[in-house]
């Protein structure tokens, strides 16, 4: 594969932009700046070679529609932050880790294995009571959980800026 | 044998640890392989680690350690 190197200045500016954006939205980046910049370099490299910034710690297929769940921020970030204090690659961490009060521990892979991908819907309504009939469908952003009732999902999530394709029909 | 990704920082830490421990090991950056080579590598990774995640360290064709589990790796490689 003949891919040009990602430059230091592009890593630096992407890192600063990501950090500002994360903090504006209530997230924290890993305080280990060198580690985090290497992850950002991986994101930029993936953008270059696959056309989308998939998780640097997961193998991308090269087909965007198969990898939407691992385009950073991935669909698994919030659950992993909640359970392990860090997302899978540890780009995003909780407050205690960001402050250096807690260490990052390995996060087990939450993404289904290759053989099981795309089979089960990620959200199942388990309630036994009949759903009320809403005049509009409800769409859920798989990245941040934002819900909205409208004919179509928004082009960009107003909360986390994930694109339209990251939305699923919720109700 | 270390199965890793060239962009993964946990894979990188694992490789550095193995180098530091001075053990002989081979490694593959599976993301840099193509076509059948990548398929074969993935099938091997999944045999040891059904989630197919990285790093997967296969020790002596006997056991696998998934993820950068420093203590576990150090103990497994203790002579």
Short mmCIF file of C-alpha atoms in Angstrom, two decimals:
data_model
loop_
_atom_site.label_atom_id
_atom_site.label_comp_id
_atom_site.label_asym_id
_atom_site.label_seq_id
_atom_site.Cartn_x
_atom_site.Cartn_y
_atom_site.Cartn_z
CA UNK A 1 0.00 0.00 0.00
CA UNK A 2 1.44 3.35 -0.98
CA UNK A 3 -0.06 5.90 1.35
CA UNK A 4 1.63 9.24 2.05
CA UNK A 5 2.63 9.83 5.66
CA UNK A 6 0.36 11.86 7.91
CA UNK A 7 2.20 15.07 8.79
CA UNK A 8 2.98 16.18 12.36
CA UNK A 9 1.21 19.49 11.85
CA UNK A 10 -1.99 17.78 10.70
CA UNK A 11 -1.88 15.51 13.76
CA UNK A 12 -1.35 18.50 16.04
CA UNK A 13 -4.23 20.53 14.60
CA UNK A 14 -6.61 17.54 14.52
CA UNK A 15 -5.70 16.77 18.14
CA UNK A 16 -6.38 20.34 19.30
CA UNK A 17 -9.67 20.50 17.38
CA UNK A 18 -10.79 17.15 18.81
CA UNK A 19 -9.89 18.18 22.35
CA UNK A 20 -11.75 21.48 22.12
CA UNK A 21 -14.76 19.74 20.63
CA UNK A 22 -14.75 16.97 23.25
CA UNK A 23 -14.60 19.38 26.15
CA UNK A 24 -17.33 21.55 24.70
CA UNK A 25 -19.56 18.48 24.63
CA UNK A 26 -18.82 17.08 28.08
CA UNK A 27 -16.20 14.52 27.02
CA UNK A 28 -12.53 14.24 27.97
CA UNK A 29 -9.59 13.05 25.89
CA UNK A 30 -6.91 10.79 27.33
CA UNK A 31 -4.49 13.03 29.29
CA UNK A 32 -1.46 11.18 27.88
CA UNK A 33 -0.86 13.60 25.02
CA UNK A 34 1.67 11.45 23.19
CA UNK A 35 -0.55 8.36 23.31
CA UNK A 36 -3.56 10.41 22.23
CA UNK A 37 -1.74 12.07 19.34
CA UNK A 38 -0.72 8.64 18.10
CA UNK A 39 -4.39 7.64 18.13
CA UNK A 40 -5.22 10.81 16.21
CA UNK A 41 -2.48 9.91 13.72
CA UNK A 42 -4.19 6.52 13.34
CA UNK A 43 -7.55 8.20 12.72
CA UNK A 44 -6.01 10.41 10.03
CA UNK A 45 -4.27 7.43 8.47
CA UNK A 46 -7.57 5.53 8.35
CA UNK A 47 -9.28 8.57 6.81
CA UNK A 48 -6.56 8.54 4.16
CA UNK A 49 -6.56 4.84 3.35
CA UNK A 50 -10.25 3.97 3.85
CA UNK A 51 -11.97 7.33 3.36
CA UNK A 52 -13.42 7.41 6.89
CA UNK A 53 -11.84 7.85 10.32
CA UNK A 54 -12.51 4.44 11.81
CA UNK A 55 -11.18 3.38 15.21
CA UNK A 56 -7.38 2.98 15.09
CA UNK A 57 -7.61 -0.10 17.33
CA UNK A 58 -10.03 -2.04 15.14
CA UNK A 59 -9.59 -3.60 11.72
CA UNK A 60 -11.67 -1.70 9.16
CA UNK A 61 -13.14 -3.54 6.18
CA UNK A 62 -12.69 -0.63 3.80
CA UNK A 63 -16.47 -0.58 3.24
CA UNK A 64 -17.94 2.37 5.07
CA UNK A 65 -21.46 0.95 5.41
CA UNK A 66 -20.05 -2.09 7.24
CA UNK A 67 -17.94 0.06 9.53
CA UNK A 68 -20.30 2.90 10.49
CA UNK A 69 -20.37 1.56 14.06
CA UNK A 70 -16.59 2.04 14.43
CA UNK A 71 -16.31 5.47 12.83
CA UNK A 72 -14.95 7.61 15.67
CA UNK A 73 -16.72 8.36 17.98
CA UNK A 74 -17.93 4.79 17.77
CA UNK A 75 -21.34 3.45 18.77
CA UNK A 76 -19.72 1.77 21.78
CA UNK A 77 -17.98 4.78 23.33
CA UNK A 78 -20.59 5.83 25.86
CA UNK A 79 -21.19 2.31 27.20
CA UNK A 80 -17.44 1.69 27.53
CA UNK A 81 -16.89 5.06 29.23
CA UNK A 82 -19.63 4.14 31.68
CA UNK A 83 -18.38 0.62 32.37
CA UNK A 84 -14.59 0.91 32.01
CA UNK A 85 -13.88 4.62 32.24
CA UNK A 86 -12.46 4.72 28.72
CA UNK A 87 -13.58 3.97 25.19
CA UNK A 88 -12.10 0.92 23.43
CA UNK A 89 -8.96 2.65 22.13
CA UNK A 90 -8.84 5.00 25.17
CA UNK A 91 -9.06 8.20 23.14
CA UNK A 92 -11.96 9.25 25.35
CA UNK A 93 -11.76 8.78 29.12
CA UNK A 94 -13.83 9.64 32.17
CA UNK A 95 -13.16 12.55 34.49
CA UNK A 96 -11.15 10.50 37.03
CA UNK A 97 -8.75 9.26 34.35
CA UNK A 98 -8.54 12.71 32.75
CA UNK A 99 -7.47 14.10 36.14
CA UNK A 100 -4.89 11.34 36.60
CA UNK A 101 -6.72 9.84 39.60
CA UNK A 102 -7.44 6.53 37.88
CA UNK A 103 -5.49 4.49 35.32
CA UNK A 104 -6.75 3.19 32.00
CA UNK A 105 -7.30 -0.58 32.02
CA UNK A 106 -7.83 -2.74 28.93
CA UNK A 107 -11.37 -2.47 27.57
CA UNK A 108 -12.79 -5.71 26.17
CA UNK A 109 -14.21 -5.57 22.64
CA UNK A 110 -17.93 -4.81 22.68
CA UNK A 111 -18.35 -4.84 18.90
CA UNK A 112 -19.90 -8.15 17.76
CA UNK A 113 -17.47 -10.51 16.00
CA UNK A 114 -17.39 -10.52 12.18
CA UNK A 115 -19.73 -13.51 11.91
CA UNK A 116 -22.47 -11.82 13.94
CA UNK A 117 -22.33 -8.31 12.59
CA UNK A 118 -25.40 -6.68 11.09
CA UNK A 119 -27.72 -9.44 12.29
CA UNK A 120 -29.36 -8.06 15.40
CA UNK A 121 -30.77 -4.57 15.64
CA UNK A 122 -28.89 -2.69 18.33
CA UNK A 123 -32.05 -1.53 20.06
CA UNK A 124 -34.92 -3.85 20.83
CA UNK A 125 -38.11 -2.65 22.41
CA UNK A 126 -38.79 -5.14 25.16
CA UNK A 127 -41.79 -3.48 26.73
CA UNK A 128 -44.88 -5.67 26.72
CA UNK A 129 -47.32 -2.80 26.85
CA UNK A 130 -48.58 -1.63 23.49
CA UNK A 131 -46.60 1.30 22.09
CA UNK A 132 -48.63 4.42 21.68
CA UNK A 133 -49.01 5.46 18.11
CA UNK A 134 -46.96 8.56 17.45
CA UNK A 135 -47.74 10.89 14.60
CA UNK A 136 -44.04 10.82 13.59
CA UNK A 137 -41.23 8.25 13.72
CA UNK A 138 -38.62 8.71 16.44
CA UNK A 139 -34.95 8.57 15.37
CA UNK A 140 -32.03 7.81 17.68
CA UNK A 141 -28.42 8.89 17.20
CA UNK A 142 -26.35 5.76 17.84
CA UNK A 143 -23.36 7.86 18.88
CA UNK A 144 -24.87 10.04 21.62
CA UNK A 145 -28.45 8.79 22.11
CA UNK A 146 -30.16 12.00 20.93
CA UNK A 147 -33.82 11.36 20.03
CA UNK A 148 -36.01 13.36 17.70
CA UNK A 149 -39.46 12.92 16.20
CA UNK A 150 -39.56 13.88 12.52
CA UNK A 151 -40.12 12.31 9.11
CA UNK A 152 -36.40 11.76 8.51
CA UNK A 153 -33.36 11.90 10.80
CA UNK A 154 -31.46 15.21 10.67
CA UNK A 155 -28.52 15.50 8.26
CA UNK A 156 -26.21 16.04 11.21
CA UNK A 157 -26.90 15.28 14.87
CA UNK A 158 -27.40 18.66 16.59
CA UNK A 159 -25.77 17.31 19.76
CA UNK A 160 -22.70 15.34 18.66
CA UNK A 161 -22.51 16.19 14.93
CA UNK A 162 -22.66 12.55 13.83
CA UNK A 163 -23.96 12.24 10.27
CA UNK A 164 -27.44 11.09 9.21
CA UNK A 165 -26.33 7.53 8.51
CA UNK A 166 -25.55 7.02 12.22
CA UNK A 167 -29.28 7.34 13.11
CA UNK A 168 -31.61 4.40 13.61
CA UNK A 169 -35.39 4.21 13.81
CA UNK A 170 -36.15 4.04 17.54
CA UNK A 171 -39.97 4.09 17.62
CA UNK B 1 3.19 -14.52 17.61
CA UNK B 2 1.72 -11.03 17.97
CA UNK B 3 -1.26 -10.07 15.81
CA UNK B 4 -1.47 -6.29 15.81
CA UNK B 5 -2.69 -3.22 13.93
CA UNK B 6 -0.19 -0.59 12.80
CA UNK B 7 -2.41 2.24 14.13
CA UNK B 8 -3.34 0.67 17.48
CA UNK B 9 -1.58 2.12 20.53
CA UNK B 10 -2.32 -0.91 22.74
CA UNK B 11 -0.70 -3.10 20.09
CA UNK B 12 2.26 -0.74 20.11
CA UNK B 13 2.58 -0.97 23.91
CA UNK B 14 2.43 -4.76 23.69
CA UNK B 15 5.18 -4.85 21.07
CA UNK B 16 7.38 -2.51 23.13
CA UNK B 17 6.86 -4.71 26.20
CA UNK B 18 7.88 -7.85 24.30
CA UNK B 19 10.99 -6.06 23.02
CA UNK B 20 11.79 -4.94 26.55
CA UNK B 21 11.38 -8.49 27.86
CA UNK B 22 13.84 -9.61 25.23
CA UNK B 23 11.73 -12.52 23.99
CA UNK B 24 11.91 -13.68 20.39
CA UNK B 25 8.63 -13.02 18.61
CA UNK B 26 7.11 -12.51 15.20
CA UNK B 27 4.39 -9.99 14.53
CA UNK B 28 1.91 -9.15 11.82
CA UNK B 29 0.26 -5.79 11.27
CA UNK B 30 -2.97 -7.29 10.00
CA UNK B 31 -4.23 -3.95 8.63
CA UNK B 32 -1.22 -3.82 6.29
CA UNK B 33 -1.95 -7.27 4.84
CA UNK B 34 -4.24 -7.54 1.86
CA UNK B 35 -6.73 -10.00 0.41
CA UNK B 36 -6.18 -13.63 1.25
CA UNK B 37 -3.24 -12.90 3.54
CA UNK B 38 -5.42 -10.67 5.69
CA UNK B 39 -8.27 -13.23 5.65
CA UNK B 40 -5.94 -16.01 6.75
CA UNK B 41 -4.54 -13.86 9.56
CA UNK B 42 -8.05 -12.92 10.73
CA UNK B 43 -9.15 -16.55 10.75
CA UNK B 44 -6.16 -17.41 12.90
CA UNK B 45 -6.84 -14.50 15.27
CA UNK B 46 -10.49 -15.57 15.60
CA UNK B 47 -9.48 -19.12 16.37
CA UNK B 48 -7.59 -17.87 19.45
CA UNK B 49 -9.80 -14.91 20.20
CA UNK B 50 -13.37 -15.20 18.86
CA UNK B 51 -13.95 -11.44 19.09
CA UNK B 52 -11.19 -10.95 16.50
CA UNK B 53 -9.72 -8.00 18.38
CA UNK B 54 -6.18 -6.65 18.67
CA UNK B 55 -3.62 -7.11 20.06
CA UNK B 56 -3.87 -10.90 20.20
CA UNK B 57 -0.68 -12.45 21.50
CA UNK B 58 -0.37 -16.20 20.87
CA UNK B 59 2.23 -17.76 23.14
CA UNK B 60 3.87 -21.01 22.09
CA UNK B 61 0.82 -22.05 20.07
CA UNK B 62 -0.77 -22.88 23.44
CA UNK B 63 -2.53 -19.85 24.79
CA UNK B 64 -3.54 -16.34 23.81
CA UNK B 65 -3.56 -13.08 25.71
CA UNK B 66 -5.99 -10.53 24.33
CA UNK B 67 -5.29 -6.86 24.93
CA UNK B 68 -2.37 -5.12 26.57
CA UNK B 69 -2.49 -7.05 29.86
CA UNK B 70 0.98 -6.22 31.05
CA UNK B 71 1.04 -8.30 34.23
CA UNK B 72 -0.41 -11.34 32.50
CA UNK B 73 2.07 -11.08 29.64
CA UNK B 74 5.01 -10.68 32.02
CA UNK B 75 3.93 -13.73 34.02
CA UNK B 76 3.24 -15.88 30.97
CA UNK B 77 6.70 -15.14 29.59
CA UNK B 78 8.59 -15.57 32.83
CA UNK B 79 11.36 -18.06 32.30
#
